[in-house]
Tab-separated table of C-alpha atoms in Angstrom:
chain	number	residue	atom	x	y	z
A	177	MET	CA	94.161	-8.831	167.301
A	178	ALA	CA	90.785	-9.643	167.026
A	179	THR	CA	89.089	-6.715	165.911
A	180	GLU	CA	85.209	-5.705	168.559
A	181	LEU	CA	82.620	-5.299	165.578
A	182	GLY	CA	80.408	-2.784	167.579
A	183	PRO	CA	76.165	-4.009	166.921
A	184	THR	CA	75.362	-1.866	162.795
A	185	PRO	CA	74.497	1.434	162.995
A	186	VAL	CA	70.504	1.487	162.455
A	187	LYS	CA	69.989	4.314	159.528
A	188	GLN	CA	67.189	7.215	160.689
A	189	PRO	CA	64.210	8.010	158.443
A	190	ALA	CA	65.643	11.969	156.793
A	191	SER	CA	64.522	14.030	158.806
A	192	GLY	CA	61.016	14.997	157.811
A	193	ALA	CA	60.587	12.129	156.027
A	194	ALA	CA	57.269	10.285	156.243
A	195	PRO	CA	57.335	7.296	158.140
A	196	ALA	CA	56.907	4.039	156.524
A	197	HIS	CA	53.556	2.275	156.088
A	198	HIS	CA	54.029	-1.766	155.736
A	199	GLY	CA	50.174	-2.404	155.899
A	200	PRO	CA	47.947	-2.562	152.616
A	201	LYS	CA	48.028	1.059	151.072
A	202	GLY	CA	44.312	3.426	150.700
A	203	VAL	CA	42.722	0.507	152.362
A	204	GLY	CA	40.025	3.392	153.838
A	205	GLU	CA	40.318	5.620	151.133
A	206	ASP	CA	39.297	2.926	149.155
A	207	ASN	CA	36.089	2.215	151.645
A	208	ARG	CA	35.189	5.514	152.017
A	209	ILE	CA	35.517	6.576	148.026
A	210	ALA	CA	32.939	2.516	148.054
A	211	SER	CA	30.641	4.319	150.927
A	212	GLN	CA	30.264	7.528	148.767
A	213	GLY	CA	29.260	5.876	145.925
A	214	ARG	CA	26.878	4.215	146.891
A	215	TRP	CA	25.060	7.145	148.778
A	216	ALA	CA	25.315	9.175	145.269
A	217	THR	CA	23.687	5.879	144.101
A	218	TRP	CA	20.645	6.104	146.410
A	219	LEU	CA	20.270	9.418	146.622
A	220	LEU	CA	19.875	9.544	142.167
A	221	ALA	CA	18.241	7.303	141.651
A	222	PRO	CA	14.743	8.724	142.262
A	223	THR	CA	15.134	11.239	140.086
A	224	VAL	CA	16.911	8.492	137.041
A	225	VAL	CA	13.259	6.786	137.732
A	226	ALA	CA	11.488	10.085	137.394
A	227	LEU	CA	12.837	11.335	134.632
A	228	ALA	CA	12.493	6.851	133.100
A	229	ILE	CA	9.037	7.546	134.064
A	230	VAL	CA	8.247	11.410	132.567
A	231	ILE	CA	10.458	10.398	129.295
A	232	VAL	CA	11.526	7.439	128.136
A	233	TYR	CA	8.253	5.356	129.143
A	234	PRO	CA	6.193	8.252	127.008
A	235	ILE	CA	9.356	7.922	123.761
A	236	ILE	CA	9.005	4.049	124.051
A	237	SER	CA	5.007	4.507	124.232
A	238	ALA	CA	5.148	6.903	121.414
A	239	ILE	CA	7.388	4.680	119.317
A	240	VAL	CA	5.560	1.770	120.016
A	241	MET	CA	1.871	3.109	118.945
A	242	SER	CA	3.511	4.542	115.684
A	243	PHE	CA	4.073	1.152	114.344
A	244	GLN	CA	-0.321	0.580	115.049
A	245	LYS	CA	-3.109	1.032	113.353
A	246	ASP	CA	-5.645	3.139	114.351
A	247	ALA	CA	-9.073	2.146	115.165
A	248	GLY	CA	-12.059	2.962	112.649
A	249	LEU	CA	-13.588	1.961	109.522
A	250	ASP	CA	-11.694	0.086	106.903
A	251	PRO	CA	-11.325	1.722	103.501
A	252	VAL	CA	-11.812	-1.551	101.885
A	253	THR	CA	-14.237	-3.750	103.383
A	254	GLY	CA	-16.301	-0.714	105.021
A	255	LEU	CA	-16.130	-2.614	108.204
A	256	PHE	CA	-14.934	-1.451	111.512
A	257	THR	CA	-11.931	-2.806	112.775
A	258	ASP	CA	-9.925	-2.762	116.577
A	259	GLY	CA	-6.462	-1.676	114.652
A	260	GLY	CA	-3.666	-3.993	115.202
A	261	SER	CA	0.263	-4.102	113.466
A	262	ALA	CA	0.554	-1.601	110.732
A	263	GLY	CA	4.797	-1.372	109.839
A	264	ILE	CA	5.826	1.822	108.747
A	265	GLN	CA	2.752	2.715	106.821
A	266	ASN	CA	1.991	5.576	109.560
A	267	TYR	CA	5.561	6.852	109.081
A	268	VAL	CA	5.307	6.185	104.917
A	269	ASN	CA	1.444	8.046	105.568
A	270	TRP	CA	3.127	11.343	106.668
A	271	LEU	CA	6.447	11.386	105.122
A	272	GLY	CA	5.522	10.636	101.407
A	273	GLN	CA	5.296	13.922	98.987
A	274	GLN	CA	3.615	11.488	96.232
A	275	CYS	CA	-0.081	10.554	96.581
A	276	ALA	CA	-2.180	7.561	94.283
A	277	ALA	CA	-3.901	9.583	90.993
A	278	GLN	CA	-7.261	8.714	89.529
A	279	GLY	CA	-6.029	7.348	86.375
A	280	GLY	CA	-2.674	5.620	87.643
A	281	GLY	CA	0.937	7.215	88.574
A	282	THR	CA	1.264	9.703	91.072
A	283	VAL	CA	0.451	13.165	91.820
A	284	ALA	CA	1.893	15.705	94.482
A	285	CYS	CA	0.510	14.820	97.871
A	286	PRO	CA	-2.299	18.197	98.396
A	287	PRO	CA	-2.439	20.271	101.361
A	288	GLY	CA	-5.232	18.025	102.648
A	289	THR	CA	-3.277	14.619	102.741
A	290	LEU	CA	-1.055	13.403	105.432
A	291	GLY	CA	2.337	14.256	103.377
A	292	GLY	CA	1.118	17.737	102.008
A	293	GLN	CA	0.216	18.395	106.224
A	294	PHE	CA	3.478	17.243	107.113
A	295	TRP	CA	5.868	18.819	104.498
A	296	SER	CA	3.802	22.202	105.030
A	297	ALA	CA	4.122	22.409	108.459
A	298	THR	CA	7.719	21.585	108.704
A	299	ALA	CA	7.930	24.373	105.884
A	300	THR	CA	6.242	26.763	109.140
A	301	THR	CA	8.793	25.751	111.617
A	302	PHE	CA	11.751	26.132	110.158
A	303	PHE	CA	10.975	29.259	108.130
A	304	PHE	CA	10.005	30.381	112.119
A	305	THR	CA	13.119	28.954	113.681
A	306	VAL	CA	15.593	30.770	110.812
A	307	VAL	CA	13.825	34.119	110.839
A	308	THR	CA	12.778	34.441	115.273
A	309	VAL	CA	16.389	33.023	116.380
A	310	ALA	CA	18.173	35.398	113.543
A	311	LEU	CA	16.201	38.435	114.757
A	312	GLU	CA	16.067	37.184	118.994
A	313	THR	CA	19.816	37.104	118.098
A	314	VAL	CA	20.533	40.351	117.061
A	315	LEU	CA	18.463	42.087	118.673
A	316	GLY	CA	19.515	39.914	122.366
A	317	PHE	CA	23.376	40.559	120.965
A	318	TRP	CA	22.734	44.564	120.629
A	319	MET	CA	20.870	44.664	124.650
A	320	ALA	CA	23.029	42.695	126.671
A	321	MET	CA	25.671	45.148	125.134
A	322	ILE	CA	23.897	47.993	126.730
A	323	MET	CA	23.042	45.971	130.135
A	324	ALA	CA	26.894	45.098	130.415
A	325	ARG	CA	27.947	49.083	130.434
A	326	THR	CA	28.022	50.805	132.962
A	327	PHE	CA	25.536	53.134	134.150
A	328	LYS	CA	23.133	54.605	137.032
A	329	GLY	CA	20.294	51.824	137.340
A	330	ARG	CA	21.476	49.354	134.900
A	331	SER	CA	19.943	46.769	137.983
A	332	LEU	CA	16.567	48.174	137.361
A	333	VAL	CA	17.020	47.999	133.283
A	334	ARG	CA	17.880	44.091	133.415
A	335	ALA	CA	15.001	43.569	135.631
A	336	ALA	CA	12.581	45.587	133.409
A	337	VAL	CA	13.985	43.294	130.225
A	338	LEU	CA	12.943	39.803	132.321
A	339	VAL	CA	9.129	41.171	132.335
A	340	PRO	CA	8.254	39.643	128.953
A	341	TRP	CA	10.165	36.583	128.955
A	342	ALA	CA	8.093	36.009	132.390
A	343	ILE	CA	5.035	36.230	131.193
A	344	PRO	CA	3.470	33.427	130.744
A	345	THR	CA	3.340	32.938	126.881
A	346	ALA	CA	-0.336	32.225	126.632
A	347	VAL	CA	-0.733	35.514	128.373
A	348	THR	CA	1.351	36.869	126.203
A	349	ALA	CA	0.047	35.417	122.929
A	350	GLN	CA	-3.316	36.736	124.152
A	351	LEU	CA	-2.234	40.268	124.347
A	352	TRP	CA	-0.939	40.465	121.162
A	353	LEU	CA	-4.611	39.204	119.668
A	354	PHE	CA	-5.666	42.008	120.981
A	355	MET	CA	-2.920	44.691	119.812
A	356	PHE	CA	-2.891	43.244	116.376
A	357	ASP	CA	-7.791	43.241	115.959
A	358	PHE	CA	-8.734	44.823	113.079
A	359	ASN	CA	-9.232	47.917	115.166
A	360	GLY	CA	-6.250	46.963	117.597
A	361	ILE	CA	-3.336	49.644	119.169
A	362	ILE	CA	-1.445	48.159	116.086
A	363	ASN	CA	-3.707	49.567	113.272
A	364	LYS	CA	-4.319	52.567	114.891
A	365	LEU	CA	-0.764	53.496	116.046
A	366	PHE	CA	0.268	53.036	112.084
A	367	ASN	CA	-2.323	54.032	110.815
A	368	VAL	CA	-3.167	50.902	108.064
A	369	SER	CA	-6.092	48.749	107.970
A	370	ILE	CA	-4.664	44.997	107.743
A	371	LEU	CA	-5.744	41.665	108.871
A	372	TRP	CA	-3.345	40.731	110.818
A	373	THR	CA	-4.322	37.354	111.446
A	374	GLY	CA	-6.930	36.872	107.825
A	375	SER	CA	-4.296	36.295	105.528
A	376	GLU	CA	-0.905	34.600	105.467
A	377	TRP	CA	1.940	36.491	105.430
A	378	PRO	CA	0.427	39.230	108.305
A	379	ALA	CA	0.068	36.147	110.418
A	380	LYS	CA	3.244	34.666	110.256
A	381	TRP	CA	4.900	38.310	110.678
A	382	ALA	CA	2.103	38.325	113.893
A	383	VAL	CA	3.093	35.332	114.956
A	384	ILE	CA	7.650	36.668	114.712
A	385	ILE	CA	6.417	39.867	116.263
A	386	ALA	CA	4.963	38.647	119.195
A	387	ASP	CA	7.742	35.559	119.137
A	388	THR	CA	10.757	38.423	118.814
A	389	TRP	CA	9.208	40.473	121.732
A	390	LYS	CA	8.679	37.898	124.435
A	391	THR	CA	11.648	35.677	123.744
A	392	THR	CA	14.540	38.022	123.101
A	393	PRO	CA	15.211	38.922	127.056
A	394	PHE	CA	15.716	34.993	126.831
A	395	MET	CA	19.178	35.982	124.277
A	396	ALA	CA	19.720	38.579	126.031
A	397	LEU	CA	20.380	37.454	129.491
A	398	LEU	CA	22.360	34.356	128.183
A	399	ILE	CA	24.627	35.950	125.699
A	400	LEU	CA	25.186	39.042	128.868
A	401	ALA	CA	26.721	36.181	130.897
A	402	GLY	CA	29.322	35.810	128.546
A	403	LEU	CA	29.805	39.172	128.418
A	404	GLN	CA	30.835	39.223	131.807
A	405	MET	CA	33.013	37.272	131.412
A	406	ILE	CA	35.495	38.750	128.708
A	407	PRO	CA	38.022	40.494	131.029
A	408	ALA	CA	38.132	44.170	131.474
A	409	GLU	CA	41.842	44.288	131.062
A	410	VAL	CA	41.615	42.778	127.181
A	411	TYR	CA	39.652	45.686	126.227
A	412	GLU	CA	41.821	48.429	128.310
A	413	ALA	CA	45.387	46.771	126.295
A	414	SER	CA	43.267	46.778	123.148
A	415	LYS	CA	42.381	50.472	122.888
A	416	VAL	CA	45.717	51.566	124.341
A	417	ASP	CA	47.560	48.998	121.199
A	418	GLY	CA	44.890	51.975	118.994
A	419	ALA	CA	41.922	49.529	117.736
A	420	SER	CA	38.724	51.156	116.998
A	421	ALA	CA	35.296	50.359	118.544
A	422	TRP	CA	34.489	47.939	115.658
A	423	GLN	CA	38.107	46.308	115.833
A	424	ARG	CA	37.459	45.314	119.297
A	425	PHE	CA	34.240	44.088	118.843
A	426	ARG	CA	35.352	41.805	116.204
A	427	LEU	CA	38.034	40.479	117.304
A	428	ILE	CA	37.856	40.737	120.963
A	429	THR	CA	34.064	40.246	121.548
A	430	LEU	CA	33.126	37.913	119.123
A	431	PRO	CA	35.303	35.410	119.706
A	432	LEU	CA	35.009	35.633	123.273
A	433	VAL	CA	31.392	35.233	123.645
A	434	LYS	CA	31.192	32.458	121.249
A	435	PRO	CA	30.901	29.250	123.531
A	436	ALA	CA	27.880	32.018	124.929
A	437	LEU	CA	26.493	32.592	122.067
A	438	MET	CA	26.171	28.848	120.383
A	439	VAL	CA	24.401	27.792	123.279
A	440	ALA	CA	22.032	30.339	123.810
A	441	ILE	CA	20.889	30.017	120.057
A	442	LEU	CA	20.799	26.024	120.767
A	443	PHE	CA	18.502	26.839	123.491
A	444	ARG	CA	16.263	29.055	121.292
A	445	THR	CA	16.526	26.559	118.534
A	446	LEU	CA	15.079	24.121	120.490
A	447	ASP	CA	12.547	26.028	121.956
A	448	ALA	CA	11.181	27.269	118.712
A	449	LEU	CA	11.620	24.061	115.853
A	450	ARG	CA	8.964	23.045	119.549
A	451	MET	CA	6.713	26.093	119.594
A	452	PHE	CA	2.711	25.241	119.557
A	453	ASP	CA	0.757	28.292	121.363
A	454	LEU	CA	2.011	31.706	121.002
A	455	PRO	CA	0.815	30.215	116.769
A	456	TYR	CA	-1.896	28.649	117.816
A	457	ILE	CA	-3.407	30.876	120.042
A	458	LEU	CA	-2.458	34.400	117.330
A	459	THR	CA	-4.576	32.447	114.178
A	460	GLY	CA	-5.306	28.343	115.414
A	461	GLY	CA	-2.475	27.561	112.929
A	462	ALA	CA	-5.234	28.581	109.852
A	463	ASN	CA	-3.553	30.630	106.886
A	464	ASN	CA	0.045	27.858	106.230
A	465	THR	CA	0.891	29.323	110.157
A	466	THR	CA	0.222	25.155	111.682
A	467	THR	CA	3.840	24.482	112.889
A	468	LEU	CA	4.771	20.747	113.730
A	469	SER	CA	3.064	20.928	117.258
A	470	ILE	CA	-0.197	21.980	116.347
A	471	LEU	CA	-0.365	19.628	113.697
A	472	VAL	CA	0.710	16.432	115.773
A	473	ILE	CA	-2.178	18.236	118.613
A	474	ASN	CA	-5.071	18.244	115.657
A	475	GLN	CA	-4.071	14.784	114.583
A	476	ILE	CA	-4.565	13.259	118.601
A	477	ARG	CA	-8.410	13.946	117.462
A	478	GLN	CA	-8.477	11.591	114.565
A	479	GLY	CA	-6.261	9.153	115.451
A	480	PHE	CA	-3.739	8.050	118.552
A	481	ASN	CA	-0.962	5.955	116.920
A	482	SER	CA	-1.085	8.412	113.457
A	483	ALA	CA	-0.581	11.087	115.668
A	484	ALA	CA	2.444	9.092	117.988
A	485	ALA	CA	4.200	8.195	114.418
A	486	LEU	CA	3.881	12.188	113.776
A	487	SER	CA	5.660	13.232	116.947
A	488	THR	CA	7.780	10.716	116.427
A	489	ILE	CA	8.968	12.427	113.199
A	490	THR	CA	9.349	15.362	115.517
A	491	PHE	CA	11.176	14.538	117.796
A	492	ILE	CA	13.600	13.193	115.028
A	493	ILE	CA	14.381	16.200	113.582
A	494	ILE	CA	14.547	18.014	116.882
A	495	PHE	CA	17.217	15.352	118.003
A	496	LEU	CA	19.345	15.617	115.491
A	497	VAL	CA	19.215	19.534	115.469
A	498	ALA	CA	20.874	19.533	118.527
A	499	PHE	CA	23.341	16.806	117.480
A	500	ILE	CA	24.283	19.228	115.050
A	501	PHE	CA	24.715	22.343	117.739
A	502	VAL	CA	26.814	19.617	119.945
A	503	ARG	CA	29.244	18.466	117.538
A	504	PHE	CA	28.866	21.668	116.213
A	505	LEU	CA	30.318	23.438	119.583
A	506	GLY	CA	32.131	20.380	120.710
A	507	ALA	CA	34.364	20.483	117.249
A	508	ASN	CA	35.914	23.893	118.206
A	509	VAL	CA	36.094	23.057	121.726
A	510	VAL	CA	38.168	20.453	121.052
A	511	GLU	CA	40.124	22.431	118.579
A	512	GLN	CA	40.189	25.430	120.290
A	513	SER	CA	42.094	23.887	123.357
A	514	GLY	CA	44.874	21.759	121.388
A	515	ALA	CA	45.495	25.153	119.970
A	516	THR	CA	45.632	26.344	123.692
A	517	GLY	CA	47.799	23.425	124.802
A	518	LYS	CA	50.526	23.660	121.729
A	519	GLY	CA	51.399	28.292	122.438
A	520	LYS	CA	52.352	26.786	126.255
A	521	LYS	CA	54.721	24.354	124.481
């Protein structure tokens, strides 16, 4: 007996399943991404060109100039020369700590020589940086802790804190110059007779006080942003557990605000290493208050190529400091991320 075979039933797709596409996958999506990439390139191109003009070109030009001699009289022949290649002599003049003595041998560079000026300015710059950043961090943290609390008039206090930072540095320096005058308000207020800009240590502390007054609000605002990211529930839970105020600050506030704190210290350190206008207006660089930036400006009057070498050295110093900070911050972030991932597992 023959068996009739009917048509083979067609398997229907499950309910809700997406229909199969037999064409090329994601062609439209790839075209859209490529179009966005082209638009992004065209939109970013003007910014990249502007940065190359105002940053990359001056850096390269300064490096090239630093290997050239300054035009002037040749100390050997007494003839005027147009310069020429100097090799690394400009860098040796700045970095060399030893100078030739008249009777042969070497002696320590006196302050009047290039090497003596460089190391003296470097020490002064790092002294200002360490002291001002330390003071501004402590005072800024204290101000941020106060502004993070809830009280009447908090918005007004936050706006008032910005006033010293908003004033231009040149104006700030001139105001403090009047206040540090021998007959100024500082001596009258504390009933002292100090020549603030007439001797070394009073002049240094005058620069430190003025810079701390101006830049502490900047630190306070950055740290305040980090404090506001800490959930209030964390503090409430610690109070329930019986943690004291010092324990909450040491075990909760400091660890959680550390990323914002380190960024604030990094920005302020890089700014302090480039300090110029405040000490220049207050003291003119006298009484051992000459920073690296002031030394660069003074050297420009003597020769552009030698000043270019000094500016290149200053750039390298600031770059190395920034590199150390970034590496330090990046290592902490990676370590914390790895620890978090292990905890979740």
